[in-house]
Tab-separated table of C-alpha atoms in Angstrom:
chain	number	residue	atom	x	y	z
A	1	MET	CA	151.530	96.121	221.148
A	2	ALA	CA	148.342	94.061	221.059
A	3	ARG	CA	147.379	92.324	217.856
A	4	THR	CA	144.067	90.770	216.955
A	5	THR	CA	142.721	87.817	215.035
A	6	ASP	CA	139.582	85.727	214.925
A	7	TRP	CA	141.377	82.409	215.254
A	8	PHE	CA	138.889	81.126	217.821
A	9	GLY	CA	135.815	82.630	216.183
A	10	GLU	CA	135.890	85.779	218.338
A	11	SER	CA	138.123	88.810	218.374
A	12	ILE	CA	141.101	88.217	220.636
A	13	SER	CA	144.349	90.060	221.195
A	14	LEU	CA	147.641	88.283	220.879
A	15	ARG	CA	151.290	89.065	221.419
A	16	CYS	CA	153.943	86.568	220.499
A	17	TRP	CA	157.610	86.098	221.252
A	18	THR	CA	160.335	84.481	219.239
A	19	SER	CA	162.758	82.011	220.647
A	20	SER	CA	166.426	81.964	221.248
A	21	PRO	CA	168.261	78.753	220.278
A	22	GLY	CA	166.972	75.785	222.222
A	23	HIS	CA	163.725	77.433	223.334
A	24	ALA	CA	160.249	77.174	221.785
A	25	ASN	CA	158.055	79.950	220.489
A	26	GLY	CA	154.873	80.525	222.423
A	27	PHE	CA	152.226	82.713	223.999
A	28	GLU	CA	150.208	82.727	227.215
A	29	LYS	CA	146.908	84.110	228.465
A	30	ALA	CA	146.716	87.273	230.546
A	31	GLY	CA	145.367	87.426	234.076
A	32	PRO	CA	141.759	87.207	235.314
A	33	ALA	CA	141.133	90.887	234.541
A	34	GLN	CA	141.355	90.146	230.839
A	35	PRO	CA	140.419	86.470	230.463
A	36	GLU	CA	140.021	86.686	226.701
A	37	ARG	CA	143.313	88.461	226.072
A	38	LEU	CA	146.455	86.656	225.005
A	39	HIS	CA	149.848	88.303	225.261
A	40	SER	CA	153.489	87.377	225.050
A	41	ARG	CA	155.854	86.580	227.848
A	42	ALA	CA	159.519	87.406	227.533
A	43	SER	CA	161.661	84.909	225.713
A	44	PRO	CA	164.731	83.587	227.526
A	45	ASN	CA	166.961	86.226	225.967
A	46	GLY	CA	164.525	88.998	226.847
A	47	LYS	CA	163.497	89.778	223.281
A	48	ARG	CA	159.921	90.197	222.128
A	49	LYS	CA	158.685	90.140	218.596
A	50	THR	CA	155.112	90.723	217.447
A	51	ILE	CA	154.228	88.644	214.418
A	52	LEU	CA	150.460	88.979	214.027
A	53	SER	CA	149.049	91.913	212.091
A	54	SER	CA	146.796	94.464	213.726
A	55	GLY	CA	143.135	95.251	213.084
A	56	MET	CA	139.893	94.034	214.685
A	57	MET	CA	138.523	91.111	212.700
A	58	LYS	CA	134.762	90.600	212.546
A	59	ALA	CA	134.664	87.390	210.547
A	60	ALA	CA	134.661	83.937	212.084
A	61	ARG	CA	138.022	83.053	210.588
A	62	CYS	CA	141.508	84.509	210.710
A	63	ARG	CA	141.665	87.048	207.890
A	64	ALA	CA	145.133	88.570	208.142
A	65	VAL	CA	148.413	87.385	209.570
A	66	THR	CA	151.956	88.674	209.220
A	67	VAL	CA	154.705	86.337	210.239
A	68	GLU	CA	158.157	85.318	209.184
A	69	VAL	CA	158.421	82.168	207.134
A	70	GLY	CA	158.774	79.088	209.305
A	71	VAL	CA	157.545	80.629	212.571
A	72	THR	CA	154.880	78.567	214.345
A	73	ILE	CA	152.815	79.951	217.204
A	74	GLY	CA	151.194	77.909	219.933
A	75	ALA	CA	151.371	74.348	221.119
A	76	GLY	CA	149.669	71.079	220.260
A	77	ASN	CA	146.755	71.652	217.890
A	78	ASP	CA	146.776	75.408	218.466
A	79	THR	CA	149.060	76.278	215.581
A	80	ILE	CA	149.005	79.071	213.030
A	81	TYR	CA	150.844	78.605	209.738
A	82	ALA	CA	151.804	81.729	207.820
A	83	GLN	CA	154.374	83.517	205.772
A	84	LYS	CA	155.594	87.083	205.601
A	85	SER	CA	152.644	88.813	203.971
A	86	GLU	CA	149.286	90.222	204.835
A	87	ILE	CA	146.900	87.603	203.554
A	88	PRO	CA	143.666	88.868	201.987
A	89	SER	CA	140.374	87.224	202.800
A	90	GLN	CA	140.334	84.671	199.993
A	91	SER	CA	140.375	80.933	199.607
A	92	SER	CA	144.112	80.476	199.670
A	93	ASN	CA	144.437	81.846	203.204
A	94	LYS	CA	143.166	78.457	204.377
A	95	MET	CA	146.723	77.291	204.014
A	96	PHE	CA	147.508	79.340	207.101
A	97	LEU	CA	144.584	78.466	209.358
A	98	PRO	CA	144.995	75.969	212.199
A	99	PRO	CA	145.226	72.478	210.653
A	100	THR	CA	142.337	71.227	212.739
A	101	THR	CA	140.032	73.960	211.448
A	102	ARG	CA	137.458	72.632	208.957
A	103	THR	CA	135.665	75.313	206.949
A	104	PHE	CA	133.164	75.166	204.112
A	105	SER	CA	135.072	74.477	200.926
A	106	ASP	CA	134.201	74.911	197.272
A	107	PRO	CA	137.159	73.456	195.352
A	108	LEU	CA	136.024	74.844	191.991
A	109	SER	CA	135.887	78.397	193.381
A	110	GLU	CA	139.261	77.977	195.068
A	111	ILE	CA	140.919	76.665	191.914
A	112	LEU	CA	139.468	79.471	189.798
A	113	ASP	CA	140.516	81.940	192.497
A	114	VAL	CA	144.135	80.905	191.936
A	115	LEU	CA	143.451	81.305	188.199
A	116	GLN	CA	142.600	85.013	188.579
A	117	PRO	CA	143.292	86.508	185.126
A	118	SER	CA	145.902	89.226	184.803
A	119	SER	CA	144.257	90.546	181.628
A	120	TYR	CA	141.417	89.759	179.283
A	121	MET	CA	139.796	90.908	176.048
A	122	PHE	CA	136.339	90.251	174.589
A	123	ARG	CA	134.775	91.379	171.310
A	124	ALA	CA	131.552	90.560	169.533
A	125	ILE	CA	131.505	89.378	165.902
A	126	ASP	CA	128.648	90.364	163.572
A	127	ALA	CA	129.234	88.627	160.222
A	128	ARG	CA	127.646	87.796	156.877
A	129	GLY	CA	128.639	85.694	153.868
A	130	GLU	CA	132.004	83.955	153.458
A	131	TRP	CA	134.730	84.809	155.931
A	132	LEU	CA	137.650	83.122	157.715
A	133	LEU	CA	140.059	84.457	160.331
A	134	GLN	CA	143.432	83.023	161.379
A	135	PHE	CA	144.260	83.423	165.084
A	136	PRO	CA	147.795	82.777	166.391
A	137	GLY	CA	148.399	80.426	169.287
A	138	VAL	CA	148.473	82.164	172.675
A	139	ASP	CA	148.908	81.174	176.301
A	140	GLY	CA	145.828	81.428	178.474
A	141	LEU	CA	142.208	80.490	178.010
A	142	ARG	CA	140.124	81.370	174.934
A	143	CYS	CA	136.353	81.327	174.696
A	144	TYR	CA	134.053	81.465	171.641
A	145	ALA	CA	130.259	81.498	171.834
A	146	VAL	CA	127.552	81.852	169.180
A	147	THR	CA	124.098	83.343	169.732
A	148	ARG	CA	122.922	83.442	166.107
A	149	GLY	CA	123.864	81.312	163.109
A	150	GLN	CA	126.854	78.984	163.189
A	151	ILE	CA	130.641	79.200	163.100
A	152	TRP	CA	133.302	76.654	162.154
A	153	ILE	CA	136.555	76.449	164.085
A	154	HIS	CA	139.626	74.439	163.141
A	155	ILE	CA	142.222	73.843	165.853
A	156	ASP	CA	145.759	73.340	164.580
A	157	GLY	CA	146.656	69.657	164.880
A	158	GLU	CA	143.093	68.334	164.637
A	159	ALA	CA	141.959	66.446	161.551
A	160	HIS	CA	138.551	68.090	161.171
A	161	PRO	CA	136.976	71.453	162.033
A	162	ARG	CA	134.370	71.767	164.794
A	163	GLU	CA	130.983	73.411	164.390
A	164	ILE	CA	129.650	75.857	166.986
A	165	ARG	CA	125.930	76.364	166.545
A	166	ALA	CA	123.721	79.054	168.060
A	167	GLY	CA	123.630	78.531	171.817
A	168	GLY	CA	126.977	76.724	171.760
A	169	CYS	CA	130.340	77.568	173.256
A	170	LEU	CA	133.900	76.314	172.885
A	171	VAL	CA	136.705	76.907	175.401
A	172	LEU	CA	140.372	76.359	174.539
A	173	THR	CA	143.125	75.969	177.101
A	174	CYS	CA	145.735	74.830	174.552
A	175	LYS	CA	148.152	77.173	172.818
A	176	HIS	CA	147.349	75.977	169.283
A	177	ALA	CA	146.570	78.404	166.467
A	178	ILE	CA	142.990	78.310	165.161
A	179	LYS	CA	140.920	79.299	162.139
A	180	LEU	CA	137.437	80.676	162.766
A	181	GLY	CA	134.822	81.450	160.129
A	182	SER	CA	131.835	80.542	157.997
A	183	SER	CA	133.781	77.728	156.296
A	184	MET	CA	137.333	76.450	155.896
A	185	THR	CA	137.428	76.697	152.093
A	186	ARG	CA	138.569	80.286	151.554
A	187	PHE	CA	141.805	82.169	152.276
A	188	ALA	CA	142.130	83.146	155.952
A	189	ASP	CA	142.604	86.793	156.883
A	190	ASP	CA	144.824	87.810	159.791
A	191	ALA	CA	142.534	87.934	162.806
A	192	VAL	CA	144.711	90.334	164.788
A	193	GLY	CA	144.325	93.091	162.210
A	194	VAL	CA	140.585	92.533	161.816
A	195	MET	CA	139.830	92.303	165.548
A	196	THR	CA	141.971	95.241	166.642
A	197	ALA	CA	140.332	97.477	164.025
A	198	ALA	CA	137.300	97.574	166.317
A	199	PRO	CA	137.455	99.604	169.550
A	200	TRP	CA	138.138	97.817	172.832
A	201	GLY	CA	135.152	95.687	173.688
A	202	GLY	CA	133.397	96.683	170.485
A	203	VAL	CA	131.722	94.780	167.649
A	204	VAL	CA	133.770	93.470	164.716
A	205	ASN	CA	131.617	93.851	161.603
A	206	ILE	CA	132.367	91.452	158.720
A	207	ASN	CA	130.706	91.912	155.306
A	208	GLY	CA	127.968	94.088	156.826
A	209	GLY	CA	126.866	91.574	159.455
A	210	GLY	CA	123.364	90.314	160.176
A	211	GLU	CA	123.693	86.531	159.725
A	212	VAL	CA	126.055	85.357	162.462
A	213	TYR	CA	126.494	86.871	165.877
A	214	GLY	CA	129.075	85.584	168.296
A	215	LEU	CA	131.452	86.403	171.105
A	216	GLY	CA	135.182	85.810	171.239
A	217	GLY	CA	137.683	86.540	173.936
A	218	PHE	CA	140.583	85.369	176.038
A	219	PHE	CA	141.858	85.390	179.613
A	220	MET	CA	145.578	85.736	180.268
A	221	PHE	CA	147.117	84.445	183.500
A	222	GLU	CA	150.429	85.026	185.227
A	223	GLY	CA	152.516	82.814	187.451
A	224	GLN	CA	153.425	79.143	187.379
A	225	ALA	CA	150.485	78.228	189.645
A	226	ALA	CA	147.942	79.384	187.059
A	227	LYS	CA	149.839	77.724	184.207
A	228	GLN	CA	149.925	74.397	186.045
A	229	LEU	CA	146.193	74.550	186.695
A	230	LEU	CA	145.493	75.374	183.052
A	231	ARG	CA	147.497	72.334	181.982
A	232	SER	CA	145.252	70.143	184.145
A	233	LEU	CA	142.140	71.317	182.274
A	234	PRO	CA	140.856	69.592	179.129
A	235	ARG	CA	142.533	71.225	176.112
A	236	VAL	CA	139.114	71.737	174.461
A	237	MET	CA	135.708	72.037	176.135
A	238	GLN	CA	132.686	72.288	173.853
A	239	LEU	CA	129.188	72.811	175.224
A	240	GLU	CA	125.847	72.959	173.420
A	241	ASN	CA	122.419	74.435	174.262
A	242	LEU	CA	123.742	77.037	176.678
A	243	ALA	CA	120.367	78.792	176.421
A	244	GLU	CA	118.967	76.014	178.627
A	245	ASN	CA	121.228	77.293	181.418
A	246	ALA	CA	119.377	80.422	182.528
A	247	LYS	CA	122.333	81.977	184.396
A	248	LEU	CA	124.767	81.370	181.553
A	249	SER	CA	122.278	82.725	179.031
A	250	VAL	CA	121.882	85.916	181.079
A	251	ALA	CA	125.672	86.307	181.369
A	252	MET	CA	126.169	85.951	177.614
A	253	THR	CA	123.293	88.331	176.851
A	254	SER	CA	124.697	90.924	179.265
A	255	ILE	CA	128.149	90.804	177.660
A	256	MET	CA	126.695	91.039	174.157
A	257	SER	CA	124.533	93.994	175.151
A	258	GLU	CA	127.471	95.896	176.645
A	259	LEU	CA	129.629	95.235	173.583
A	260	ARG	CA	126.903	96.419	171.190
A	261	GLU	CA	125.953	99.510	173.179
A	262	PRO	CA	128.817	100.563	175.486
A	263	LYS	CA	127.768	102.489	178.583
A	264	PRO	CA	129.673	103.973	181.548
A	265	GLY	CA	131.105	101.166	183.666
A	266	GLY	CA	130.727	98.691	180.810
A	267	LYS	CA	134.381	97.589	180.845
A	268	LEU	CA	134.156	96.517	184.490
A	269	LEU	CA	130.768	94.888	183.942
A	270	VAL	CA	132.062	92.852	180.980
A	271	GLU	CA	135.161	91.790	182.928
A	272	ASN	CA	133.218	90.503	185.926
A	273	THR	CA	130.424	88.977	183.854
A	274	ALA	CA	133.018	87.166	181.744
A	275	LEU	CA	134.448	85.642	184.930
A	276	CYS	CA	130.944	84.567	185.955
A	277	MET	CA	130.481	83.065	182.499
A	278	LEU	CA	133.724	81.099	182.911
A	279	VAL	CA	132.564	79.687	186.256
A	280	LEU	CA	129.190	78.713	184.772
A	281	ILE	CA	130.859	77.010	181.795
A	282	MET	CA	133.089	75.005	184.154
A	283	ARG	CA	130.074	74.102	186.282
A	284	GLN	CA	128.096	72.929	183.263
A	285	GLN	CA	131.103	70.946	182.026
A	286	LEU	CA	131.154	69.176	185.401
A	287	GLY	CA	127.494	68.292	184.978
A	288	THR	CA	128.030	66.651	181.585
A	289	GLY	CA	130.408	64.023	182.969
A	290	ASP	CA	132.266	64.326	179.650
A	291	GLN	CA	135.857	64.955	180.697
A	292	ALA	CA	137.979	62.521	178.733
A	293	GLN	CA	141.201	63.975	180.116
A	294	PRO	CA	142.005	63.157	183.759
A	295	GLY	CA	142.241	66.272	185.922
A	296	TRP	CA	140.423	68.243	188.575
A	297	LEU	CA	137.288	68.721	186.454
A	298	GLN	CA	136.934	64.946	186.188
A	299	GLY	CA	137.757	64.585	189.877
A	300	LEU	CA	135.177	67.148	190.985
A	301	GLY	CA	132.602	65.474	188.771
A	302	ASP	CA	133.095	62.172	190.611
A	303	ALA	CA	130.973	61.942	193.772
A	304	LYS	CA	133.544	60.061	195.887
A	305	ILE	CA	136.676	61.853	194.707
A	306	GLY	CA	134.746	65.126	194.942
A	307	ARG	CA	134.120	64.532	198.666
A	308	ALA	CA	137.816	63.927	199.279
A	309	LEU	CA	138.775	67.034	197.289
A	310	THR	CA	136.272	69.131	199.233
A	311	ALA	CA	137.749	67.965	202.531
A	312	LEU	CA	141.318	68.496	201.318
A	313	HIS	CA	140.608	71.998	200.045
A	314	ALA	CA	138.794	72.900	203.262
A	315	ALA	CA	141.929	72.250	205.328
A	316	PRO	CA	145.021	71.911	203.129
A	317	ALA	CA	147.379	72.272	206.124
A	318	SER	CA	145.871	69.283	207.922
A	319	PRO	CA	148.097	66.198	208.285
A	320	TRP	CA	146.270	64.286	205.577
A	321	THR	CA	147.163	60.683	204.847
A	322	LEU	CA	145.970	58.387	202.106
A	323	ALA	CA	143.840	56.589	204.692
A	324	SER	CA	142.166	59.761	205.997
A	325	LEU	CA	141.350	60.968	202.488
A	326	ALA	CA	139.988	57.522	201.614
A	327	SER	CA	137.762	57.768	204.695
A	328	GLU	CA	136.366	61.100	203.447
A	329	ALA	CA	135.541	59.399	200.139
A	330	GLY	CA	133.987	56.391	201.866
A	331	MET	CA	136.397	53.971	200.184
A	332	SER	CA	139.145	51.582	201.145
A	333	ARG	CA	142.686	52.903	201.000
A	334	SER	CA	143.715	50.861	197.958
A	335	ALA	CA	140.487	51.465	196.030
A	336	PHE	CA	140.684	55.204	196.714
A	337	ALA	CA	144.331	55.391	195.596
A	338	ALA	CA	143.527	53.716	192.273
A	339	HIS	CA	140.304	55.675	191.700
A	340	PHE	CA	141.945	59.014	192.532
A	341	ARG	CA	144.796	58.396	190.103
A	342	GLU	CA	142.325	57.341	187.408
A	343	ARG	CA	140.197	60.480	187.775
A	344	MET	CA	142.873	63.053	188.595
A	345	GLY	CA	145.818	61.694	186.636
A	346	GLU	CA	148.157	61.752	189.650
A	347	PRO	CA	148.412	60.187	193.139
A	348	ALA	CA	146.333	61.712	195.935
A	349	MET	CA	149.335	62.676	198.081
A	350	GLY	CA	151.067	64.124	195.031
A	351	TYR	CA	148.005	66.302	194.344
A	352	LEU	CA	147.950	67.457	197.983
A	353	GLN	CA	151.607	68.445	197.854
A	354	ARG	CA	151.139	70.246	194.520
A	355	TRP	CA	148.061	72.137	195.783
A	356	ARG	CA	149.948	73.307	198.874
A	357	MET	CA	152.774	74.536	196.665
A	358	LEU	CA	150.317	76.302	194.349
A	359	LEU	CA	148.760	78.088	197.325
A	360	ALA	CA	152.174	79.177	198.556
A	361	ALA	CA	153.184	80.368	195.071
A	362	ASP	CA	149.898	82.277	194.729
A	363	GLN	CA	150.486	84.007	198.062
A	364	LEU	CA	154.004	85.018	197.068
A	365	LEU	CA	152.734	86.355	193.731
A	366	HIS	CA	149.994	88.472	195.315
A	367	SER	CA	151.872	89.461	198.481
A	368	SER	CA	152.249	93.177	199.142
A	369	ASP	CA	155.818	92.593	200.346
C-alpha cells in the first residue's frame, strides 16, 4: 500500500521494508513510469512492512509519520526519525524530520507548545475597602494583573510584600502560598471559599467593589516535560505598565470583558486569550533583560545564545556539537561554552540532550497510541 509524505517538499509515495538480521532497512525509487514514486523492495526474508502513515500532505514538511521506535529509513542524509505515533503538525515533530532539514524556528513558541496547559481557571476581582485572601501553594503557573487601583501580594518565604499597581502584572511559577489584598495588616480569609463562590469565569465581588479591579488565574500542566520547563523559569516575574503594550492591553481587556459579561463561546475565548496573554508576558519579560535566574528566558534574551537556541530548536535531531553551536552564535568554542552555561544555567550539550528528551516525552504524552 502506498503511503505519502512531504519529506522532500512535494507529495511523494513511499513504501518501506524492514530488515532481517544482518540486513539494512531501505527503500528504492520506482521505474521511469512513476519517477516521483518511491516504493519498497522485498527484504531478504521476503517480508514487507509499511511504516509511514497514509494521507496526502500539502505542507512543505512531513506532517505525520507512524513507525516503530528505533526504525530508520533511508541512507546517508536521507533519514527519517520517528516513533510509534501519528505526530500532529506542531513544533515537536521537528524531532522526527531529516537531521539536515533546517526550518524556521521560534524557540519561545516551541517551549510554550510543550507547556500546553491541561486546565486553567481565571476570575476577575472587584473589591473595595480592607480585604485579604490566603491562597494555598499549587503546582503550575499563576497570574495576577490589576487594571484599576492597586493590590499587595506577599509570597511565602519573602521578607516583604510586593505591590501590583494598575497596569501591572505578576506571574508565579513557584508553589509557594500567597496572600493577596488591599494590605497585609488584617486577618486573611480563605481564598478558595471566596473565589469558588463566584460562577466559573465570573467576577468575585468584595465589599461591594468599585475601587480595585483585577484578574487572577492559573494554568495547570501535566507531565514531567512541562514541570521541568516550569522549573527553568524565574520563580517570580513582575511587569509594570502593561498598558504600553497594545497587544497585551487588548488581551487583558478582552478577558475582563468576557468575565464581566459572559456571552456564548466566552469560555473558549477566555482560554485562548489567556494563552495569548501568557505569550505576550513572556515576550515582554524577554525585552526587559531582567532575568536574574539563569534559564531559557535569559538565554533567549541574549543575542548570541538566542541564535544558537534558534538553530538548535530548528533541527534538534541534527548532529550538533559544541563547535557547531558556537559557530551559530558567532563565538569561539570555549567562549560559547562559558557564556551558554552562564545564561542557561547548564552546559549547551546538556541542554540539547534534555530538550530532545522533553520532545520525546511530550510526544509519548500526546500520542494517540
